[in-house]
JSON list of C-alpha atoms in Angstrom, two decimals:
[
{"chain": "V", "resi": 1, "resn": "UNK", "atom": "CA", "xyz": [12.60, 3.13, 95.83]},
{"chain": "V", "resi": 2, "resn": "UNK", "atom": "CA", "xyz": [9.13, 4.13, 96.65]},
{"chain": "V", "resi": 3, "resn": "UNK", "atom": "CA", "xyz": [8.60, 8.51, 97.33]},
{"chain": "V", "resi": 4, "resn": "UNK", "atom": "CA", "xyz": [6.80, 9.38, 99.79]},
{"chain": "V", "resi": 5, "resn": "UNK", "atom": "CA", "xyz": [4.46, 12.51, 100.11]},
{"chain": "V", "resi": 6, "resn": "UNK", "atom": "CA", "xyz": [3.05, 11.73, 103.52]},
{"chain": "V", "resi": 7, "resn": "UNK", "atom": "CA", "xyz": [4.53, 9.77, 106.51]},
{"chain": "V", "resi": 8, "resn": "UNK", "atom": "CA", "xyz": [3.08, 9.19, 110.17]},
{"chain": "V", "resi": 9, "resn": "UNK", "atom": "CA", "xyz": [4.43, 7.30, 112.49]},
{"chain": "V", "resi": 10, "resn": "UNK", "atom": "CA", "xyz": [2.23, 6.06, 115.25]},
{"chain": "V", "resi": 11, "resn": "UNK", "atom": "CA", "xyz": [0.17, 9.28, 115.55]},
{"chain": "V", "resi": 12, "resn": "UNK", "atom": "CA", "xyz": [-2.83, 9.53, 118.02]},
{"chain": "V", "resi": 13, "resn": "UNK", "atom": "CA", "xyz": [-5.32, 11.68, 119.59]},
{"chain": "V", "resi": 14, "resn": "UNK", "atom": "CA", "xyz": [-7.63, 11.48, 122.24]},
{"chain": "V", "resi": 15, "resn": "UNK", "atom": "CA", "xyz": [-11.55, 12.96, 123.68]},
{"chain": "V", "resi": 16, "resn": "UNK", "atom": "CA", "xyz": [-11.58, 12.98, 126.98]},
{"chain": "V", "resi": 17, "resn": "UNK", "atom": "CA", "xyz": [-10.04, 9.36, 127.93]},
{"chain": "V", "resi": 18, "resn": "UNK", "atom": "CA", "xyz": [-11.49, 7.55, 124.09]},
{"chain": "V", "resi": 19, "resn": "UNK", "atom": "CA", "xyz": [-8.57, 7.84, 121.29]},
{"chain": "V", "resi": 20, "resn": "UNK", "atom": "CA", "xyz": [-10.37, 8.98, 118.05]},
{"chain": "V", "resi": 21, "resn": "UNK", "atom": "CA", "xyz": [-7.44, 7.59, 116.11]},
{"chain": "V", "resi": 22, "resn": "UNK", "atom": "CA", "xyz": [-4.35, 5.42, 117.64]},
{"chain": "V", "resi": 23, "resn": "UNK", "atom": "CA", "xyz": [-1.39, 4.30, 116.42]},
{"chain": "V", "resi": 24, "resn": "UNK", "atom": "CA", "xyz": [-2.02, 5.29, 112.74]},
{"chain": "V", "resi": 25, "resn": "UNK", "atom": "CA", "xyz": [0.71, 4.42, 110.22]},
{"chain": "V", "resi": 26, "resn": "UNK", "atom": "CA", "xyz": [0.39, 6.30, 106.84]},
{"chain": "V", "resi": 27, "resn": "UNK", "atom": "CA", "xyz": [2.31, 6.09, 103.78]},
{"chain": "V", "resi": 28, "resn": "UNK", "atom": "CA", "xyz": [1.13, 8.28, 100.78]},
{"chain": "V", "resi": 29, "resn": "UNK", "atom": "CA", "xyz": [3.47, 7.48, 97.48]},
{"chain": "V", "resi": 30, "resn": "UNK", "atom": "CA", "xyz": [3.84, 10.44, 95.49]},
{"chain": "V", "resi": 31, "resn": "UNK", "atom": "CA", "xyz": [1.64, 10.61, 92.41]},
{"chain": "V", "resi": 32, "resn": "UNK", "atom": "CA", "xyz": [-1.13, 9.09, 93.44]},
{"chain": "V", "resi": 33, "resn": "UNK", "atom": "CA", "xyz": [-4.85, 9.29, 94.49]},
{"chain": "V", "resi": 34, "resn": "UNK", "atom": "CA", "xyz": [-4.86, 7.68, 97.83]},
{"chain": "V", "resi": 35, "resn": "UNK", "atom": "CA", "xyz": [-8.69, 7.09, 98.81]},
{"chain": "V", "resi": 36, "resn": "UNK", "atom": "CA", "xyz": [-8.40, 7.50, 103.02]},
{"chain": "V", "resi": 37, "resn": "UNK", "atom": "CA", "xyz": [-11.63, 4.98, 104.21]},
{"chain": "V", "resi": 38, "resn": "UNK", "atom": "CA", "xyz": [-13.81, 4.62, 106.87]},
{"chain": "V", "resi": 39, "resn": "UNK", "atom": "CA", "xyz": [-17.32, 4.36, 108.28]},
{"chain": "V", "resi": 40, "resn": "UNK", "atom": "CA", "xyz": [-18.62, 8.57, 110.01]},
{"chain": "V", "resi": 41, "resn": "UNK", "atom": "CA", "xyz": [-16.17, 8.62, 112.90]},
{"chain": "V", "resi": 42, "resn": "UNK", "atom": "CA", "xyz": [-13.54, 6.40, 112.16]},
{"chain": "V", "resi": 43, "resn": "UNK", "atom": "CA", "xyz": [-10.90, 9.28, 112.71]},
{"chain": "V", "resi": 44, "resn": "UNK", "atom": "CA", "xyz": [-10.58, 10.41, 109.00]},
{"chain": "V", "resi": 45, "resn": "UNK", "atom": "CA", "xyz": [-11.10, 14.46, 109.69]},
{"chain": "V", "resi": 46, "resn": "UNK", "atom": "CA", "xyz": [-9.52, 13.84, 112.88]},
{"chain": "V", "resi": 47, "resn": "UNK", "atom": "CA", "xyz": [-6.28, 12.42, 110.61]},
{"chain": "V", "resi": 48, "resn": "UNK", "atom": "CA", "xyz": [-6.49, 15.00, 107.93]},
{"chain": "V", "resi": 49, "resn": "UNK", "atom": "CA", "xyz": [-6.37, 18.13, 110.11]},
{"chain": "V", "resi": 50, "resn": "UNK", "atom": "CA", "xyz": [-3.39, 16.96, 112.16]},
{"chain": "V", "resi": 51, "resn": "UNK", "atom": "CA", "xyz": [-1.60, 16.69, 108.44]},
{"chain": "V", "resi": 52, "resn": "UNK", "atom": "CA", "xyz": [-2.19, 20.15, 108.18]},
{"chain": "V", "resi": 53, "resn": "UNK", "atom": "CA", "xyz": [-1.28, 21.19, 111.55]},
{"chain": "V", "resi": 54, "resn": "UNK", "atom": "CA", "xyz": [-4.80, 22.37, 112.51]},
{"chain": "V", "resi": 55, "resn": "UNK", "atom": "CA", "xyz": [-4.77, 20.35, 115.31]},
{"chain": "V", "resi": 56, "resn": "UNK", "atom": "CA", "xyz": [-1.74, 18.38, 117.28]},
{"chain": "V", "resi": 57, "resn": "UNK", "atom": "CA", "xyz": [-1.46, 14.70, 117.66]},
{"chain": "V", "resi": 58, "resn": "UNK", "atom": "CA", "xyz": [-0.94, 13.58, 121.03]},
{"chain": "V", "resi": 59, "resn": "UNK", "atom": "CA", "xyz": [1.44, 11.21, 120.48]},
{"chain": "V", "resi": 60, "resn": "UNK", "atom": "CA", "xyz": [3.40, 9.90, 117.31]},
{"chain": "V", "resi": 61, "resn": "UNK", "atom": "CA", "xyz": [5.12, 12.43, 114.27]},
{"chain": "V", "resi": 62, "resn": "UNK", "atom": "CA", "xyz": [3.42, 13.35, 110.76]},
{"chain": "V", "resi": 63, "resn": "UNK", "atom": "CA", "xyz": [5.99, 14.04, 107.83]},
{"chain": "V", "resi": 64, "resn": "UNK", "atom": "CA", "xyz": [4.75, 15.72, 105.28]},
{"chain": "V", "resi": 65, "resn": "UNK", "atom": "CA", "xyz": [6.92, 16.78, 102.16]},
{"chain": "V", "resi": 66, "resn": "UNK", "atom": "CA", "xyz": [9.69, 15.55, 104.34]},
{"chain": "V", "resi": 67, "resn": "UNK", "atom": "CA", "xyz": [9.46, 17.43, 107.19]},
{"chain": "V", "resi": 68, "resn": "UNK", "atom": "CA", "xyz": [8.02, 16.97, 110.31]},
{"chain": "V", "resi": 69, "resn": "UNK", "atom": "CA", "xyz": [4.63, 19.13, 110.78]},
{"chain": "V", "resi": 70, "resn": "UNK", "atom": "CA", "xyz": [5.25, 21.12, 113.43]},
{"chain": "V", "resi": 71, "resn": "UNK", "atom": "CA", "xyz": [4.65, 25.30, 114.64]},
{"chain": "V", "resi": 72, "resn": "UNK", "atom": "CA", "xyz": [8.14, 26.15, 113.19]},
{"chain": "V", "resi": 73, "resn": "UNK", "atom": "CA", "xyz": [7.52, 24.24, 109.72]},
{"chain": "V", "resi": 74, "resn": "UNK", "atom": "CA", "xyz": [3.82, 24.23, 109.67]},
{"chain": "V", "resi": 75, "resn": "UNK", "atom": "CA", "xyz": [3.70, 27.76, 107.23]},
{"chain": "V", "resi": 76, "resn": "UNK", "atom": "CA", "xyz": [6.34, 25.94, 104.72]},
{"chain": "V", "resi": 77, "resn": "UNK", "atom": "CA", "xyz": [4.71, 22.76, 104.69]},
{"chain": "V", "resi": 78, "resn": "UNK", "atom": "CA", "xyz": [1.20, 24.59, 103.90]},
{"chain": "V", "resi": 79, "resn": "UNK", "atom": "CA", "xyz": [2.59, 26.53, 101.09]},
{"chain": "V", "resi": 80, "resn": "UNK", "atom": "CA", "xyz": [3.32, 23.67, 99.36]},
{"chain": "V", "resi": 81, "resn": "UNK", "atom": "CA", "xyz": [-0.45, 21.95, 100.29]},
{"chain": "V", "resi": 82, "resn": "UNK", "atom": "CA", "xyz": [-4.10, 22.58, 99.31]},
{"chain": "V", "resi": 83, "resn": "UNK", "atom": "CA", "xyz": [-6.92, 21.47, 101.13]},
{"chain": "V", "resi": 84, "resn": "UNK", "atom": "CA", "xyz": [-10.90, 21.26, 101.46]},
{"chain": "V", "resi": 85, "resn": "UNK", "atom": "CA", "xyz": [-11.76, 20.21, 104.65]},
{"chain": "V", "resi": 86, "resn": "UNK", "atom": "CA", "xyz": [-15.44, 19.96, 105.39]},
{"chain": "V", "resi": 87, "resn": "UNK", "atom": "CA", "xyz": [-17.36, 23.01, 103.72]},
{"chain": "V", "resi": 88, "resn": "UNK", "atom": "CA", "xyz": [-15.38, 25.48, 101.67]},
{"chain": "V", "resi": 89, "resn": "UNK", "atom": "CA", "xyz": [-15.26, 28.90, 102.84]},
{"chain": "V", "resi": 90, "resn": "UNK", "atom": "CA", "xyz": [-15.98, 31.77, 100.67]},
{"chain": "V", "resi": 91, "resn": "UNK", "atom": "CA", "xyz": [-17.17, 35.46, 100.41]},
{"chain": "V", "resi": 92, "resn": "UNK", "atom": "CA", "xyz": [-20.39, 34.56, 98.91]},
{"chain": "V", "resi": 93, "resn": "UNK", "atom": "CA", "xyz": [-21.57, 38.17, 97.74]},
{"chain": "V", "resi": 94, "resn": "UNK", "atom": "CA", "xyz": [-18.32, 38.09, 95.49]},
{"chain": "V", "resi": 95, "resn": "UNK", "atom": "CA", "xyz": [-17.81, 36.31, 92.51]},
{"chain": "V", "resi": 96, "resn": "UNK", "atom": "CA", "xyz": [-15.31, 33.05, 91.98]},
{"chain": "V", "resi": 97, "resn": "UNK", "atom": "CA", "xyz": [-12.73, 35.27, 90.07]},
{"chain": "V", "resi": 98, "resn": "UNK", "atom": "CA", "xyz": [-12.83, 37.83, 93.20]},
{"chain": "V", "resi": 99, "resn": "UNK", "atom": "CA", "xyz": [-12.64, 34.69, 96.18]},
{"chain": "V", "resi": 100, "resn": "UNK", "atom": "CA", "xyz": [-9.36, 33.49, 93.97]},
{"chain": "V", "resi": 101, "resn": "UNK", "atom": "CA", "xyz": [-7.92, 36.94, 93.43]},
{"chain": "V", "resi": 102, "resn": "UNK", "atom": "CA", "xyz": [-7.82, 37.22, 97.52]},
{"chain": "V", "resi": 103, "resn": "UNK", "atom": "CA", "xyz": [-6.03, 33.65, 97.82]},
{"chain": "V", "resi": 104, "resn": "UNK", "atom": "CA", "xyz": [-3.93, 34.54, 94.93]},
{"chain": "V", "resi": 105, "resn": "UNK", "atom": "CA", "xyz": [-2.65, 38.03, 97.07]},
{"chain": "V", "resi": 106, "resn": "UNK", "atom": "CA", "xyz": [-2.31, 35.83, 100.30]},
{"chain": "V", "resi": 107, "resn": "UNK", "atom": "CA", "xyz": [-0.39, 33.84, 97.90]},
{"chain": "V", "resi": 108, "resn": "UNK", "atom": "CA", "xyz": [1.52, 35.93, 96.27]},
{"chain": "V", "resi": 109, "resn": "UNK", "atom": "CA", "xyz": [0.55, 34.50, 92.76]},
{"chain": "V", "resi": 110, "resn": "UNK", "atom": "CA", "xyz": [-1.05, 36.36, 89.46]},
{"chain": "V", "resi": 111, "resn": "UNK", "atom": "CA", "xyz": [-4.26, 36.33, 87.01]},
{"chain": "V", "resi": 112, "resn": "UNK", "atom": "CA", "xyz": [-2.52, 33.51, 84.82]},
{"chain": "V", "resi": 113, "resn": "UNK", "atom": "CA", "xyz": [-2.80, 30.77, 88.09]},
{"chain": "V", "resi": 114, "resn": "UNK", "atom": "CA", "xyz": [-6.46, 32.27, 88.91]},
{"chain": "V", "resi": 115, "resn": "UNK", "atom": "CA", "xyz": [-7.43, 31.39, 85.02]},
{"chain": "V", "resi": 116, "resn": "UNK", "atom": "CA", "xyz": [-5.69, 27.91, 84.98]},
{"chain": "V", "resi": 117, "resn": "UNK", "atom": "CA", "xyz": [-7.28, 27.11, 88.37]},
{"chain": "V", "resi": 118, "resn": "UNK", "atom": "CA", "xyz": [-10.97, 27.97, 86.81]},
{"chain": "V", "resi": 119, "resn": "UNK", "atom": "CA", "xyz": [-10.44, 26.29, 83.62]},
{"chain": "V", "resi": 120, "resn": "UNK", "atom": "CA", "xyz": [-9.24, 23.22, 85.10]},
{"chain": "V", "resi": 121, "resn": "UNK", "atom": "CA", "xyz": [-12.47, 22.89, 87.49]},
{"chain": "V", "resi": 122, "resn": "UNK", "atom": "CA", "xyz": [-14.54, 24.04, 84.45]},
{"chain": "V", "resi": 123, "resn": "UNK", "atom": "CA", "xyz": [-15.51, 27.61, 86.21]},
{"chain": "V", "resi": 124, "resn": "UNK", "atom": "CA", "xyz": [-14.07, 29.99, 83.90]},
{"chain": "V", "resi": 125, "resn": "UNK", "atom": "CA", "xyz": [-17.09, 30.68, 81.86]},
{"chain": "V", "resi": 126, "resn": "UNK", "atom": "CA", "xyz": [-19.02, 31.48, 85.57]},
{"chain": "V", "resi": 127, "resn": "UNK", "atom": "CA", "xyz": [-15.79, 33.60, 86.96]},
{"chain": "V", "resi": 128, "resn": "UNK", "atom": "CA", "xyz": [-18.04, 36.71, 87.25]},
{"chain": "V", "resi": 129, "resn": "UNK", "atom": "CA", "xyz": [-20.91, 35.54, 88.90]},
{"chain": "V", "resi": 130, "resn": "UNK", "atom": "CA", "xyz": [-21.81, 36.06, 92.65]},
{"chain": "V", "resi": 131, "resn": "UNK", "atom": "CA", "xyz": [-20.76, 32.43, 94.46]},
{"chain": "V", "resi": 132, "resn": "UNK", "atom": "CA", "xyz": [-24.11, 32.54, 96.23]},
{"chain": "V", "resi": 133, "resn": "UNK", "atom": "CA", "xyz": [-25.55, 31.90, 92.75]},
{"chain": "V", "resi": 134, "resn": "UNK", "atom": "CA", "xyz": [-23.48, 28.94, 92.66]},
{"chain": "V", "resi": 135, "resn": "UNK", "atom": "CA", "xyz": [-24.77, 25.39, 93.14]},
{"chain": "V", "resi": 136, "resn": "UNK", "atom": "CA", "xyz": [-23.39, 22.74, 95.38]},
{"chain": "V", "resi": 137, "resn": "UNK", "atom": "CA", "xyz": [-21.59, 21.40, 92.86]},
{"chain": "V", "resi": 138, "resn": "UNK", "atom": "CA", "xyz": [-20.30, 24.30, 91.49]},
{"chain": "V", "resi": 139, "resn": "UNK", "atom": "CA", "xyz": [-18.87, 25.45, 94.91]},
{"chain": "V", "resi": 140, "resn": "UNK", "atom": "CA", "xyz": [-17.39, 22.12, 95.68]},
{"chain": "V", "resi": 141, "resn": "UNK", "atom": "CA", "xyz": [-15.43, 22.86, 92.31]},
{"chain": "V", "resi": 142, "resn": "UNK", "atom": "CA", "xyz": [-14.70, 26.29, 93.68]},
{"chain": "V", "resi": 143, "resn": "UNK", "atom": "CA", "xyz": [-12.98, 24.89, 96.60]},
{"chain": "V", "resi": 144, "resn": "UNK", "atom": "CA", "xyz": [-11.28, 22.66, 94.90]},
{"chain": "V", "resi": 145, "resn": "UNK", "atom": "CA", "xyz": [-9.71, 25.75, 92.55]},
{"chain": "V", "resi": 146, "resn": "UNK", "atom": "CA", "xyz": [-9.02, 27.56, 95.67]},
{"chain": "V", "resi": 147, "resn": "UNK", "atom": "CA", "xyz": [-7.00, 24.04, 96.97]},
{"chain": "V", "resi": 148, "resn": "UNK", "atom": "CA", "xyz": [-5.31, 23.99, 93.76]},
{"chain": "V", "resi": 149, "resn": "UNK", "atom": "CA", "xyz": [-4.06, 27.85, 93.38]},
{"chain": "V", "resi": 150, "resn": "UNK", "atom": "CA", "xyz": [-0.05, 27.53, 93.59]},
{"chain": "V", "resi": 151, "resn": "UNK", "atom": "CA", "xyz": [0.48, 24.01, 92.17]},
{"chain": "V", "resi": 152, "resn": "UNK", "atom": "CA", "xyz": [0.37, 22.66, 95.46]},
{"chain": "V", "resi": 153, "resn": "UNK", "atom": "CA", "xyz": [2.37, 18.67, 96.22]},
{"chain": "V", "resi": 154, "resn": "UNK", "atom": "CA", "xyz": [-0.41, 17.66, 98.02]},
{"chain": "V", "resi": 155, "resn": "UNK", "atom": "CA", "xyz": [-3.65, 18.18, 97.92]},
{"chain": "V", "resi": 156, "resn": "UNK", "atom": "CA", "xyz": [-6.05, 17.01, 100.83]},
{"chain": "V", "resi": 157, "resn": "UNK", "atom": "CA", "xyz": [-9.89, 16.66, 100.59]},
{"chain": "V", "resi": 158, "resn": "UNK", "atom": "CA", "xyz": [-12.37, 15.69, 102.94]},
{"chain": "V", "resi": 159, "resn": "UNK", "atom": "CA", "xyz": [-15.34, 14.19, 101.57]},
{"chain": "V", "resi": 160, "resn": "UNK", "atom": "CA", "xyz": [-15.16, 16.46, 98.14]},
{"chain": "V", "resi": 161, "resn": "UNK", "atom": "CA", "xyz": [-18.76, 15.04, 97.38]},
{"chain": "V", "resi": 162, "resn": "UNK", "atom": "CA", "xyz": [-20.99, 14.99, 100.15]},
{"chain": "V", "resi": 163, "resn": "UNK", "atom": "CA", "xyz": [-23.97, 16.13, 99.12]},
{"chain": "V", "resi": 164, "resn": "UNK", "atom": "CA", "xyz": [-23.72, 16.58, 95.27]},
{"chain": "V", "resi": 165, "resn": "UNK", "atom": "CA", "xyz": [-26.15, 14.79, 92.92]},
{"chain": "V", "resi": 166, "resn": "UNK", "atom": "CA", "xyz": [-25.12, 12.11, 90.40]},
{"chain": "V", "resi": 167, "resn": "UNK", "atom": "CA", "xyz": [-24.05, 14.78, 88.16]},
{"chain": "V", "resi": 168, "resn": "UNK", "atom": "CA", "xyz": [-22.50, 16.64, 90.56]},
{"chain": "V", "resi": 169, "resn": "UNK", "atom": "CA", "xyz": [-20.49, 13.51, 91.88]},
{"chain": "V", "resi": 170, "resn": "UNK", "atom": "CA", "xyz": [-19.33, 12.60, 88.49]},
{"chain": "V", "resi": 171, "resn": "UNK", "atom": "CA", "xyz": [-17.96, 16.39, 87.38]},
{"chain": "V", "resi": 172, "resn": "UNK", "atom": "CA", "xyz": [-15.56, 16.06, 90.79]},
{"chain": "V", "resi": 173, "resn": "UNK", "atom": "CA", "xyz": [-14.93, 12.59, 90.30]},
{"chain": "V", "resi": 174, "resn": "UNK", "atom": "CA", "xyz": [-13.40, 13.24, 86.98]},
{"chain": "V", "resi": 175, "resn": "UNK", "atom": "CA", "xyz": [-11.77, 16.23, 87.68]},
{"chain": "V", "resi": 176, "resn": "UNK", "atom": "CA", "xyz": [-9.90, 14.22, 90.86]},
{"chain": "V", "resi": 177, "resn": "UNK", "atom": "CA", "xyz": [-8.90, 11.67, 88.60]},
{"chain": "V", "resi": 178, "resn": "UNK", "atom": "CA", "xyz": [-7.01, 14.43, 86.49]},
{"chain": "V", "resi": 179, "resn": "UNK", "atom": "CA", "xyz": [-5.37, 15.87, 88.79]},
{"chain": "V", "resi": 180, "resn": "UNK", "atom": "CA", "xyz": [-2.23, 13.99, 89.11]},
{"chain": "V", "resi": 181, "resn": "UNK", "atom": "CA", "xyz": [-1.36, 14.19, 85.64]},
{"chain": "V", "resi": 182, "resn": "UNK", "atom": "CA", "xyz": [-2.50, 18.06, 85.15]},
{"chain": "V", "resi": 183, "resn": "UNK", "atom": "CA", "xyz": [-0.70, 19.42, 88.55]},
{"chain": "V", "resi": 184, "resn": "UNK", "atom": "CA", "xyz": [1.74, 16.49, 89.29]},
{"chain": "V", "resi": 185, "resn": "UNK", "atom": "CA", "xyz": [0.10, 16.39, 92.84]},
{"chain": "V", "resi": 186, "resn": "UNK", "atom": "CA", "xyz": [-0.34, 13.73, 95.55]},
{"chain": "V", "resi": 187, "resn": "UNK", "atom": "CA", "xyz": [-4.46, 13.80, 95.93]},
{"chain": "V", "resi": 188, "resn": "UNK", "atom": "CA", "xyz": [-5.77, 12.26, 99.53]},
{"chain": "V", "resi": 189, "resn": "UNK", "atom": "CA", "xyz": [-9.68, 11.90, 99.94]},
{"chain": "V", "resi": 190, "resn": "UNK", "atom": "CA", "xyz": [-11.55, 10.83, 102.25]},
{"chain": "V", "resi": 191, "resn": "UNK", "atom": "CA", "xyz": [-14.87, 9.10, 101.58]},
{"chain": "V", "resi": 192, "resn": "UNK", "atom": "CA", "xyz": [-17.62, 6.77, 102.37]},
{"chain": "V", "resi": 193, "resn": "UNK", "atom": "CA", "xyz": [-19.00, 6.77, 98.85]},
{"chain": "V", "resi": 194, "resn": "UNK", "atom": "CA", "xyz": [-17.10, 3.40, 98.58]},
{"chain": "V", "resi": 195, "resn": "UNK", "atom": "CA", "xyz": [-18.12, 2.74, 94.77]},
{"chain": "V", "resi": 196, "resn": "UNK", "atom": "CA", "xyz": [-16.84, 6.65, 93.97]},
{"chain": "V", "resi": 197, "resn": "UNK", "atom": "CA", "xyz": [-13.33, 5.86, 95.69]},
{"chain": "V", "resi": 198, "resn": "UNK", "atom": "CA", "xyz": [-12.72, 2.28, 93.42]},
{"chain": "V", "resi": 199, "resn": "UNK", "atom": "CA", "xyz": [-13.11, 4.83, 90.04]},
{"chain": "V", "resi": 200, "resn": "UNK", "atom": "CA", "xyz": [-10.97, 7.52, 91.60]},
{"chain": "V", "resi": 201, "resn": "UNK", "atom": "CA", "xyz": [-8.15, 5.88, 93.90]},
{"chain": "V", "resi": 202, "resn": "UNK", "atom": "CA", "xyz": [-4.61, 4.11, 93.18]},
{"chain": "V", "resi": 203, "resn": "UNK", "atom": "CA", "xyz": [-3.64, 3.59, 96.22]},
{"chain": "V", "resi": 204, "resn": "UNK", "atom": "CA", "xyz": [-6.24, 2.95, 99.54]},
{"chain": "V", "resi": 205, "resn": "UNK", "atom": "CA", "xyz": [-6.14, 3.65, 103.36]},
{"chain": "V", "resi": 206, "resn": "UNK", "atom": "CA", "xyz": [-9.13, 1.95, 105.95]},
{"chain": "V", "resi": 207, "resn": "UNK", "atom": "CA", "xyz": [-9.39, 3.34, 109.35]},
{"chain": "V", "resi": 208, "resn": "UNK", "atom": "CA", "xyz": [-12.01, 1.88, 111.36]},
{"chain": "V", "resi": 209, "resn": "UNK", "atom": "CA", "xyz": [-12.79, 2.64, 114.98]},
{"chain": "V", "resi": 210, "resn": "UNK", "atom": "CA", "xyz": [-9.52, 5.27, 114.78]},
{"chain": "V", "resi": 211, "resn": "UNK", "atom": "CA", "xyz": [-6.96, 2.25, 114.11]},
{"chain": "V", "resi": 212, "resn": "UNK", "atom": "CA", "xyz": [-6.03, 1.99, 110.36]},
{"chain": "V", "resi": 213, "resn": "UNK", "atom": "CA", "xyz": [-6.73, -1.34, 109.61]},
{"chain": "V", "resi": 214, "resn": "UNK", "atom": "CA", "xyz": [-5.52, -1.46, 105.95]},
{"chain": "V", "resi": 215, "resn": "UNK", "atom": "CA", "xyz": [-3.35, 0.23, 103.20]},
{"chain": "V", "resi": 216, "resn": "UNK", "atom": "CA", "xyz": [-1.85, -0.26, 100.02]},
{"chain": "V", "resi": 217, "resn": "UNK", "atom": "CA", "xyz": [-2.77, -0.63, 95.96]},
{"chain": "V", "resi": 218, "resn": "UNK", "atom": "CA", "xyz": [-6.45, -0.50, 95.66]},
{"chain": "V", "resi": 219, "resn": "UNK", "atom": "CA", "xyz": [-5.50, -3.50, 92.99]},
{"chain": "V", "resi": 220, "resn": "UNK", "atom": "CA", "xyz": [-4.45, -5.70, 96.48]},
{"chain": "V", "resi": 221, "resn": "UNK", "atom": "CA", "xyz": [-7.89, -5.19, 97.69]},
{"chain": "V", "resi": 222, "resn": "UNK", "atom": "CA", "xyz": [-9.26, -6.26, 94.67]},
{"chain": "V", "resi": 223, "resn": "UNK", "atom": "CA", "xyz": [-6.94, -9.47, 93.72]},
{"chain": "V", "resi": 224, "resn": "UNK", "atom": "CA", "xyz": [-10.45, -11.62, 95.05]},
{"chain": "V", "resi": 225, "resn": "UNK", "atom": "CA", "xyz": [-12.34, -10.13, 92.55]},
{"chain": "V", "resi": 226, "resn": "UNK", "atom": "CA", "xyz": [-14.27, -8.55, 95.07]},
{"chain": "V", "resi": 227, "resn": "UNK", "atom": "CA", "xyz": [-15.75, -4.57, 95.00]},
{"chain": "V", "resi": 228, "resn": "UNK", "atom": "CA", "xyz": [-13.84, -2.31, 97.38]},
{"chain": "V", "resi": 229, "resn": "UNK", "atom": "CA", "xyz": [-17.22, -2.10, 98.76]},
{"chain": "V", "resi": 230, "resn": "UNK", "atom": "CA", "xyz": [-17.25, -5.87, 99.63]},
{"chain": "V", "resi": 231, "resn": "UNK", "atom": "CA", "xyz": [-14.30, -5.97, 101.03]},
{"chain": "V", "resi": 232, "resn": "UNK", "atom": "CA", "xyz": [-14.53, -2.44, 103.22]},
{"chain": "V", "resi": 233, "resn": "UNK", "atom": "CA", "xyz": [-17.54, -3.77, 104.56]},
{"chain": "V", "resi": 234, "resn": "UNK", "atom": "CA", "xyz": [-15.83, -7.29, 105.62]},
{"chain": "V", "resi": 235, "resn": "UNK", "atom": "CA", "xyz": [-13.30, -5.85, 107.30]},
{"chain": "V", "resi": 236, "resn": "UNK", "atom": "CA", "xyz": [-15.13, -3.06, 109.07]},
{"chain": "V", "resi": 237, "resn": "UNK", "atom": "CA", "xyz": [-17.93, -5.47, 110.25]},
{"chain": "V", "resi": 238, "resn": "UNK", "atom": "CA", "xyz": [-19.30, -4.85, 113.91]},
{"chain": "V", "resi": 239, "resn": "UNK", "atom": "CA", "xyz": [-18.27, -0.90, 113.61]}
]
């Protein structure tokens, strides 16, 4: 029987009198990377933050870890979770090793996560210099560390590559990919770089116009021999 990290049953949320998502059904098997789809305001951040309890949904229940999220199990449920929603926050005037020395007080963890954390996003040879030094790319990796400090179930990122070069897509591409197998952890992203998803994702998730029109094994999508691309812009046509 299929595990599952993530569970929502028939969650929305509204603007004003317009739902930004409705009715959206997830299921996120454990061990995978689930790519979450959809064109700029389909409802993907609006999704994301009400799995981490940053904002409530409406309507509808979100399981995560196998409890509902909610004000009395949201702290339990985020101990167990990383995340990088839009822009990473840092102390930029400090280095990386003194940003991950803070999360690992708040966390109660030691020097030996902070040094796995930087080696695994390839930072540890930069650990000492100022983050405002940093490129894009190299902060993107920095907030991924940061997601990953604990060994976290699930991690959740929101568009880990807007706005990195080639290069800079690639070096968190790959280090998505490993992930799973490093940490053991359930990996959501959310994306429109279509072609970056197909290399990166098991299992997929389409939202379109806040309803979630598709999800299941990327390998279902592609049974036609059609790109993900193809196919996400089929059934999104007229957004």
């Amino acid at each position: 029987m299929k595990e599952y990290v993530v569970q929502t049953y028939a969650i929305s949320k509204k603007c004003g009198k317009k739902y930004r998502i409705k009715d959206v059904n997830l299921n996120v098997p454990r061990g995978v990377v689930y790519g979450f789809l959809g064109p700029n305001g389909a409802g993907k951040t609006t999704t994301m933050k009400i799995l981490l309890g940053l904002i409530k949904a409406d309507n509808g229940v979100a399981e995560i870890l196998g409890k509902k999220m909610n004000p009395a199990n949201r702290f339990r449920i985020n101990q167990n979770t990383g995340s990088l929603i839009e822009s990473p926050g840092f102390y930029p005037h400090l280095t990386a090793q003194e940003n991950l020395e803070i999360i690992a007080r708040y966390k109660k963890l030691g020097e030996k996560d902070i040094k796995e954390v930087l080696k695994i996003v390839q930072l540890f040879d930069r650990k000492d210099d100022k983050v405002k030094n940093y490129s894009l790319g190299m902060k993107q990796r920095l907030g991924i560390a940061i997601a990953l400090m604990g060994k976290p179930e699930l991690l959740i990122l929101d568009e880990p590559t807007n706005g990195l070069d080639p290069a800079g897509i690639q070096e968190i591409r790959n280090l998505i990919k490993s992930i799973p197998e490093k940490y053991g952890s359930t990996v959501i992203i959310s994306s429109h770089l279509l072609s970056e998803v197909e290399q990166m994702a098991d299992y997929v998730g389409i939202i379109n116009k806040g309803e979630l029109i598709f999800e299941g094994p990327l390998s279902e999508l592609e049974a036609g021999n059609e790109s993900l691309e193809a196919v996400f812009l089929d059934m999104t046509k007229g957004a």
